[in-house]
Coordinates of C-alpha atoms and ligand atoms in Angstrom, one line a residue:
X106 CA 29.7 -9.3 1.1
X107 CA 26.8 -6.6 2.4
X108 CA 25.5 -3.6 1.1
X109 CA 23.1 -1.7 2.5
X110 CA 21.1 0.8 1.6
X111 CA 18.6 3.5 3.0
X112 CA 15.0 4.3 2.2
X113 CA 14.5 7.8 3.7
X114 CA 10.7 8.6 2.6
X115 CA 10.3 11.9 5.2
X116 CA 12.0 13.0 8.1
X117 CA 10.8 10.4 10.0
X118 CA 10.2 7.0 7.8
X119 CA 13.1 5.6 7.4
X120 CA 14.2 2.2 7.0
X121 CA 17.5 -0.1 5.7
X122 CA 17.7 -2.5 3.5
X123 CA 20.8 -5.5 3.5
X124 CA 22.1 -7.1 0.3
X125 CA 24.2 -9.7 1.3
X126 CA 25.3 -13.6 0.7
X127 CA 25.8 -14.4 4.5
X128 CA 24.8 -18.1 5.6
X129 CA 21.5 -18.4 6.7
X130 CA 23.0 -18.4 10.6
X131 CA 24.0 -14.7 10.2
X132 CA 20.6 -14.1 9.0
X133 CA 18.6 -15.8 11.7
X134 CA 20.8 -13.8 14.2
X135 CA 20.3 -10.3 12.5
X136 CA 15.9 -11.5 12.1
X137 CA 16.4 -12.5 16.1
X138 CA 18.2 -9.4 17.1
X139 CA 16.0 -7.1 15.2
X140 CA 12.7 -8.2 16.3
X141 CA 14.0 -8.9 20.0
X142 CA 10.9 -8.4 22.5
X143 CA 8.7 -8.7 19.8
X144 CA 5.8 -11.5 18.6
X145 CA 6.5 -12.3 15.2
X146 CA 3.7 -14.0 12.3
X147 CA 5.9 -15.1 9.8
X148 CA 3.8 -15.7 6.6
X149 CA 5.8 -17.9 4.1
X150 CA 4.9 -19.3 0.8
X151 CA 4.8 -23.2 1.0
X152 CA 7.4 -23.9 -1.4
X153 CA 9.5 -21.7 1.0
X154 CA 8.7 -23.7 3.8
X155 CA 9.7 -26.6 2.3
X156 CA 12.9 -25.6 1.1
X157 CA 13.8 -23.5 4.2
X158 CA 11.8 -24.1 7.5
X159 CA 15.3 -25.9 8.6
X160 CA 17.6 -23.0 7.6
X161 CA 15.3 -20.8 9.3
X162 CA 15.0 -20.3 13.0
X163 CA 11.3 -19.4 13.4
X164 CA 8.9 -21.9 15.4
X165 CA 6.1 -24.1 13.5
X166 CA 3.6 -22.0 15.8
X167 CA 4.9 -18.6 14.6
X168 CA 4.9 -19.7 10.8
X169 CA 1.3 -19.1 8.7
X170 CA 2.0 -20.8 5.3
X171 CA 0.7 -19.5 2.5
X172 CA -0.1 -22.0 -0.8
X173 CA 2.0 -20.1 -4.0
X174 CA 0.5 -18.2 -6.8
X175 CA -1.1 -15.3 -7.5
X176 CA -4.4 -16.3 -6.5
X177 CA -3.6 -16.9 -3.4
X178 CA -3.4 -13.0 -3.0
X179 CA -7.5 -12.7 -2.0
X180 CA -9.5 -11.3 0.7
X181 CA -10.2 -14.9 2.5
X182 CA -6.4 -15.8 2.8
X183 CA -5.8 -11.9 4.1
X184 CA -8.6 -12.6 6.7
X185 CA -7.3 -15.9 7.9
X186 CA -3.8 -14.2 8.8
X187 CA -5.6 -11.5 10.5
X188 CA -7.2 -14.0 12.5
X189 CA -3.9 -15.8 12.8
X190 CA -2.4 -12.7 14.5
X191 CA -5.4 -11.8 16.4
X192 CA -5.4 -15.6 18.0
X193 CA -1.9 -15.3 18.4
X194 CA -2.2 -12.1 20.9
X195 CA -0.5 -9.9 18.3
X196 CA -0.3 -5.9 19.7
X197 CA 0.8 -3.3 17.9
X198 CA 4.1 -3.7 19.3
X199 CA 4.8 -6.7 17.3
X200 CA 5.6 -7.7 14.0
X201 CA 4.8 -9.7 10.8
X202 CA 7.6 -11.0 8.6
X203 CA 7.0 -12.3 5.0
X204 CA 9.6 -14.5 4.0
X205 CA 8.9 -15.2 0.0
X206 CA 7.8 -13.7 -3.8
X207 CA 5.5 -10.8 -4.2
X208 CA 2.6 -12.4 -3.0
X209 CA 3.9 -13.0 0.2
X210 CA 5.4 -9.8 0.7
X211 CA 1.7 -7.8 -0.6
X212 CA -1.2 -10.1 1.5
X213 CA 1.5 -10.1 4.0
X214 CA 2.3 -6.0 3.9
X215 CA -1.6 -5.3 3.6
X216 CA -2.2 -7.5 7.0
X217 CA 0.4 -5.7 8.6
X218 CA -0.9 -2.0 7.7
X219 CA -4.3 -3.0 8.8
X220 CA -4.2 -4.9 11.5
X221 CA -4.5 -3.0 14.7
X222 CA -3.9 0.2 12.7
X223 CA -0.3 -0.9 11.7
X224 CA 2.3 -3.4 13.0
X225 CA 5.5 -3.3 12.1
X226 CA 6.8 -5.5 8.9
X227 CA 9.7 -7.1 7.9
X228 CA 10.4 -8.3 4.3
X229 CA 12.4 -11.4 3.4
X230 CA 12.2 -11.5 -0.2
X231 CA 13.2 -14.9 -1.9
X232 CA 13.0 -14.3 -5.3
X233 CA 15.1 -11.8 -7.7
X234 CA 11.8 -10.3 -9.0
X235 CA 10.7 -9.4 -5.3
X236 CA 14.2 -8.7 -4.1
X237 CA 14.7 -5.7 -7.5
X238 CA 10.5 -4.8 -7.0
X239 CA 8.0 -5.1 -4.7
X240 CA 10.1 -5.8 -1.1
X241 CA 10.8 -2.0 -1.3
X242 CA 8.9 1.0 -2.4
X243 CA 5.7 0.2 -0.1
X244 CA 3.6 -0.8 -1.8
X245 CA 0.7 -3.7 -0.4
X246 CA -2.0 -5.5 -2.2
X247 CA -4.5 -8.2 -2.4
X248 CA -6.4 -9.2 -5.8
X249 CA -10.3 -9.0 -6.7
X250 CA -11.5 -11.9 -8.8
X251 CA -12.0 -8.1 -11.3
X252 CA -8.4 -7.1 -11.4
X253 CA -4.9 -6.8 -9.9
X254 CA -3.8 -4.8 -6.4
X255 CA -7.2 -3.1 -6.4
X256 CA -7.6 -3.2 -2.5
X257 CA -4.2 -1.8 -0.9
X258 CA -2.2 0.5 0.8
X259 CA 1.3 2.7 0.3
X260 CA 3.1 1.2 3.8
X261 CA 6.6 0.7 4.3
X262 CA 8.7 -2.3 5.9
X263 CA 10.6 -1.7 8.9
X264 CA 13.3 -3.0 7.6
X265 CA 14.1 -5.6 4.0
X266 CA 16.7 -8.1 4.5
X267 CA 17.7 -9.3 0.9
X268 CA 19.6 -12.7 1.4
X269 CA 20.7 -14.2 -2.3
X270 CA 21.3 -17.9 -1.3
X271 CA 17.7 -18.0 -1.4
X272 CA 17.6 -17.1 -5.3
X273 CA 19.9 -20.7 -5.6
X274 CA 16.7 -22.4 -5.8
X275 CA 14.7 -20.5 -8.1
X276 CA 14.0 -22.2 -11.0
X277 CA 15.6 -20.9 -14.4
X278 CA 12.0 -19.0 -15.4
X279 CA 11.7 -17.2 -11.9
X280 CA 15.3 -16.3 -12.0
X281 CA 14.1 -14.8 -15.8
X282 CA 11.2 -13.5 -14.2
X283 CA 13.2 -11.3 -12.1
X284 CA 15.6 -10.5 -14.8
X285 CA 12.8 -8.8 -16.6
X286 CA 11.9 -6.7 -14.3
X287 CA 16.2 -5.9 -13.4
X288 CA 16.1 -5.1 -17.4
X289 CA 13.6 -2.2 -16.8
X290 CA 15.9 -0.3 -14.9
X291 CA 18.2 -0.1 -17.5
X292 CA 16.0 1.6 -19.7
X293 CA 14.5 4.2 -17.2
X294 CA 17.8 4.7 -14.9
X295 CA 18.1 8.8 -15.8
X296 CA 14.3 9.3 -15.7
X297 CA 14.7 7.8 -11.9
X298 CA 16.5 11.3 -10.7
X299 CA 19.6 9.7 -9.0
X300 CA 22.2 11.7 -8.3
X301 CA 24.8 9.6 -9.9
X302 CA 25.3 7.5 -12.8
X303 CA 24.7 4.0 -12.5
X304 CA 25.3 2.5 -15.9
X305 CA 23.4 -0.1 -15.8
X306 CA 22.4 -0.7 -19.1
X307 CA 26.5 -0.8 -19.7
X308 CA 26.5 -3.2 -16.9
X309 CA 24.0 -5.6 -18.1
X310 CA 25.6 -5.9 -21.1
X311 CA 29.0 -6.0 -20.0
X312 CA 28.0 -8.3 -17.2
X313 CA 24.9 -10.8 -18.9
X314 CA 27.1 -14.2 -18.3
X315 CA 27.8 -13.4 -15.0
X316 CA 24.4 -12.7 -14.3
X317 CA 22.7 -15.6 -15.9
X318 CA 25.2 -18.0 -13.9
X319 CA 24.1 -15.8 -10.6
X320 CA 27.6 -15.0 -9.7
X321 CA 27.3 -13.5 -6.1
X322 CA 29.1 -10.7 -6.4
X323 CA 27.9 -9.7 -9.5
X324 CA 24.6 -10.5 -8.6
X325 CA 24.8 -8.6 -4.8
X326 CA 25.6 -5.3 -6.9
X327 CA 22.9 -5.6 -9.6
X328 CA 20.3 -5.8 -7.0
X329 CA 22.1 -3.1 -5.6
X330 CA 21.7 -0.8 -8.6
X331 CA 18.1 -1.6 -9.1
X332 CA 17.1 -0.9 -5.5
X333 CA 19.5 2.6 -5.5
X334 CA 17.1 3.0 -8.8
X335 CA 13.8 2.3 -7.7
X336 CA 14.5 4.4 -3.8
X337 CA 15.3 7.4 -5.6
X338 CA 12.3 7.2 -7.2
X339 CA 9.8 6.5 -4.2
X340 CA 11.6 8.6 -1.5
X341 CA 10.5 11.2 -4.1
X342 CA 6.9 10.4 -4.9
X343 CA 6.4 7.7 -2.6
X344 CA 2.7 7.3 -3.6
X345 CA 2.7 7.6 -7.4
X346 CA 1.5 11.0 -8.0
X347 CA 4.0 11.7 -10.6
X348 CA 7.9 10.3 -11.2
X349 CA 7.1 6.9 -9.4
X350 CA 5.3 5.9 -12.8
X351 CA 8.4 5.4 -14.8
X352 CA 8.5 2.1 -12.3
X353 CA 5.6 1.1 -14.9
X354 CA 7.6 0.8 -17.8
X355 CA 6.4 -1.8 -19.6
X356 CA 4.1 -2.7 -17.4
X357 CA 0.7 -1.4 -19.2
X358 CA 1.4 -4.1 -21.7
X359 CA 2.7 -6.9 -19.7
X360 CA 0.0 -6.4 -17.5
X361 CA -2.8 -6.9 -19.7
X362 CA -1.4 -10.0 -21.2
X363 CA -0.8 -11.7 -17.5
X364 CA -4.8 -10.6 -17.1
X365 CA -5.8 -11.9 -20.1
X366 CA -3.9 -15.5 -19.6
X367 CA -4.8 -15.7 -16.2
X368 CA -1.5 -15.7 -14.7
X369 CA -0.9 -19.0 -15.8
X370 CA 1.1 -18.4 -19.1
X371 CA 3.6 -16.0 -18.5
X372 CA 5.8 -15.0 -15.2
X373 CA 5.5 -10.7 -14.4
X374 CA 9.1 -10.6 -15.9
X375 CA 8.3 -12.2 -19.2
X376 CA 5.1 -10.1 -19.4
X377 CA 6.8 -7.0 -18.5
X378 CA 9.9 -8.1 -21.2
X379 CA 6.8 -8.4 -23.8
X380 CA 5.6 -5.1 -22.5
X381 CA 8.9 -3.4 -23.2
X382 CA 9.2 -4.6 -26.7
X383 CA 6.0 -3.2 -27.6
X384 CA 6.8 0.1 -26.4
X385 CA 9.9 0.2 -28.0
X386 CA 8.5 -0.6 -30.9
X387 CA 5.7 2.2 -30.5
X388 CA 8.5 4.8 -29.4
X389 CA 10.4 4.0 -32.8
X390 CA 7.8 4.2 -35.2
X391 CA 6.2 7.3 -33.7
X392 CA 9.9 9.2 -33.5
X393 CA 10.4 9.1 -29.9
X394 CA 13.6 7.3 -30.0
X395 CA 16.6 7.1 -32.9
X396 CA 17.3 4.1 -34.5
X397 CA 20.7 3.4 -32.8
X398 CA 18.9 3.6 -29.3
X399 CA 15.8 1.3 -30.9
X400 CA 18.4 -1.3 -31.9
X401 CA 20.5 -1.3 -28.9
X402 CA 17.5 -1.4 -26.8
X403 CA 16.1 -4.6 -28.8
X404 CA 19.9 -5.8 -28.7
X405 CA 19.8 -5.6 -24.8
X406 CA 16.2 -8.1 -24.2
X407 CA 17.7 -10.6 -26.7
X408 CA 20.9 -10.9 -25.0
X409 CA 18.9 -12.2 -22.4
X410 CA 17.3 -14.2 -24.4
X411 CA 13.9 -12.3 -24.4
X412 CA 11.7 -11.9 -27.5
X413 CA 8.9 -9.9 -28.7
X414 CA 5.6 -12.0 -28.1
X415 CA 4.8 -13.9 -31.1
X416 CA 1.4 -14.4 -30.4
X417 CA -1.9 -12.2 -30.8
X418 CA -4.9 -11.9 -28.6
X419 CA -8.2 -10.5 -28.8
X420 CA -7.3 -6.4 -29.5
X421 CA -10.3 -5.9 -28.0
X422 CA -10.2 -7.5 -25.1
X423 CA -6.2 -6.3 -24.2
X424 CA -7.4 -2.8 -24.7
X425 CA -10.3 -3.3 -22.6
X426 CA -8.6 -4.7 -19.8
X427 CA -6.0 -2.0 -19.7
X428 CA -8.5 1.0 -19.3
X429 CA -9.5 -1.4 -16.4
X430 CA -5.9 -0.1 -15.3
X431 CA -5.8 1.8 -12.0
X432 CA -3.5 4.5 -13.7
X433 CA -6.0 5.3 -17.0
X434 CA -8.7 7.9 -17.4
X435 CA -11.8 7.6 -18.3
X436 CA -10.8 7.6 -22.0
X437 CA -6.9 7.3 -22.1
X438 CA -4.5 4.0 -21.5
X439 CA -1.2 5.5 -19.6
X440 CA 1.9 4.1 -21.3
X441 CA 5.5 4.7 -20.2
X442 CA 7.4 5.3 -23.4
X443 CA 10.9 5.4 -24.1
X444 CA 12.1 8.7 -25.3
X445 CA 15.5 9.0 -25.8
X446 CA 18.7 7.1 -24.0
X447 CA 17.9 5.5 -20.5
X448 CA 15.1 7.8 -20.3
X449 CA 11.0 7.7 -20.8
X450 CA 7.6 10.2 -20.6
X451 CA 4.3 9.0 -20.0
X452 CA 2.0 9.1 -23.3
X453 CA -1.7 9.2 -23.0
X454 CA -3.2 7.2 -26.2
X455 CA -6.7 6.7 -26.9
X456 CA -8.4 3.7 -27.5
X457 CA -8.3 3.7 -30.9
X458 CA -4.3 4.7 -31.0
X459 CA -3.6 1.7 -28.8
X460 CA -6.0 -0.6 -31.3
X461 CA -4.1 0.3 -34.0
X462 CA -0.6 -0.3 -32.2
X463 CA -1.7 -3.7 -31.5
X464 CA -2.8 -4.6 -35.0
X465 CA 0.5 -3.2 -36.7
Ligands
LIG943 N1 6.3 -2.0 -8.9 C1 6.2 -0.6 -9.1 C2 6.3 0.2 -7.9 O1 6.7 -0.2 -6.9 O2 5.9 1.3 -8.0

């Protein structure tokens, strides 16, 4: 089974992406074919090398392997695979491929959009969260010890190729991970001006076991409903000027409770799930959504098993960290609030609004 859709940012960027379950041969044919003539760095995460250096056809000498985790996403391992490409005779006719999560895909993206001006760039995502998120849209990052994605760049791939016999070895929190961030769709699919209805709230219910025991099919169509979701969205404001924010949805939230744990105690998804049930919660109490949609919504995160965070942290220091937040002013913290079925506004709370959310 393949599906594949296209990105079409302007007249002239354009790129595919393929959804499919073929065997890893097909895929090394379709990697070979596409970069035919060309160098290729692959960056992969170790783990990824481990599992899948065999199934893959690229030489040890083309590979630059990456440790895992998020703070592996600095300056000194972006400057080593510059050097990497550099030492390898990389033009600007070549390419770099990231094969793995997020991390790989940003340091990897943000290599390729600076070196030489540019290079072209594949992504191989490996994990549901990078497949439904950042392998499309564009977006490329490294971390300062300070915060997040503060040094990056809005540059597309050439081209993503989503295989899901790589998500058979994700463990059962990644594979949550990623579910988290599928679930956010749900919630924002008519603020994400597609042309048709998807229904995927309906399907995510309708569909949850089929889902949680990663059914191909099933699976190859989900990711094809977030992605027709989240392209919508960035072929119309590719570099977040307005609609691409509802792709934030939760985030504000998540985001300062991944900060303020370090990364270590929560996966994105789980933060983001956190995130959503504290804007949910918000949007009911302050009117923005009915009580059928509240309880539907709520209905939706449990039935895959997520809960609201039953833990506090330091009010002060959450609220500090997200007016660290490249999307807030000077004196307001940007949420993405539900406000009505499927669909959410961005709300501009003070300080002192979002202190008091947190302590009630
Ligand atoms: N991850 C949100 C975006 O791509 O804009």
């Amino acid at each position: 089974m393949r599906q594949v859709l296209k990105v079409q940012i302007s007249e002239n960027k354009e790129y595919l992406i393929d959804i499919s379950d073929s065997a890893f041969v097909r895929l090394n044919q379709e990697i070979f074919e596409y970069t035919k003539g060309q160098k290729r760095l692959v960056v992969m995460s170790k783990k990824v090398y481990k599992l899948y250096s065999s199934e893959l056809n690229f030489s040890d000498d083309e590979i630059y392997i990456l440790p895992d985790g998020e703070k592996e996403k600095n300056y000194k391992n972006y400057l080593k695979i510059i050097n990497r490409a550099f030492e390898m005779g990389l033009t600007r006719k070549d390419v770099i491929i990231a094969v793995g999560g997020g991390v790989i895909g940003d340091i990897a993206g943000f290599a390729a959009s600076t070196y030489m001006r540019g290079i072209d760039f594949i992504q191989i995502p490996t994990t549901l969260l990078s497949a439904v998120d950042s392998s499309v849209g564009g977006k490329t990052a490294i971390d300062l010890p300070a915060g997040k994605n503060i040094v990056g760049t809005f540059y597309q791939p050439k081209k993503v190729f989503i295989n899901i016999n790589f998500f058979e070895t994700l463990d059962k929190k990644q594979y949550m991970s990623g579910l988290g961030e599928v679930l956010k769709y749900a919630f924002i699919e008519d603020s994400c001006k597609y042309n048709i209805p998807l229904f995927l709230f309906e399907f995510l219910t309708l569909s949850c076991e089929k889902i949680l025991q990663r059914e191909p099919l099933t699976l190859i169509r989900l990711i094809e409903y977030c992605l027709n979701l989240k392209i919508a969205v960035v072929s119309q404001d590719e570099k977040e000027g307005g609609l691409r924010k509802v792709l934030n949805f939760g985030h504000t939230f998540g985001h300062a409770l991944e900060t303020i744990t370090k990364y270590k105690k929560y996966t994105h998804g789980e933060a983001v799930a956190y995130g959503m049930f504290f804007i949910i919660e918000w949007a009911y109490k302050h009117e923005y959504i009915n009580y059928s949609y509240y309880k539907l919504s709520l209905d939706l995160l449990d039935k895959y098993s997520f809960k609201p965070l039953d833990k506090k942290y330091p009010v002060e220091k959450i609220v500090e960290i997200m007016k660290k937040d490249k999307k807030a002013t000077s004196d307001r913290i940007i949420f993405v609030v539900p406000n009505g079925k499927k669909t959410v506004t961005e709300v501009k709370l003070t300080t002192l609004d979002v202190e008091f959310a947190l302590k009630n």
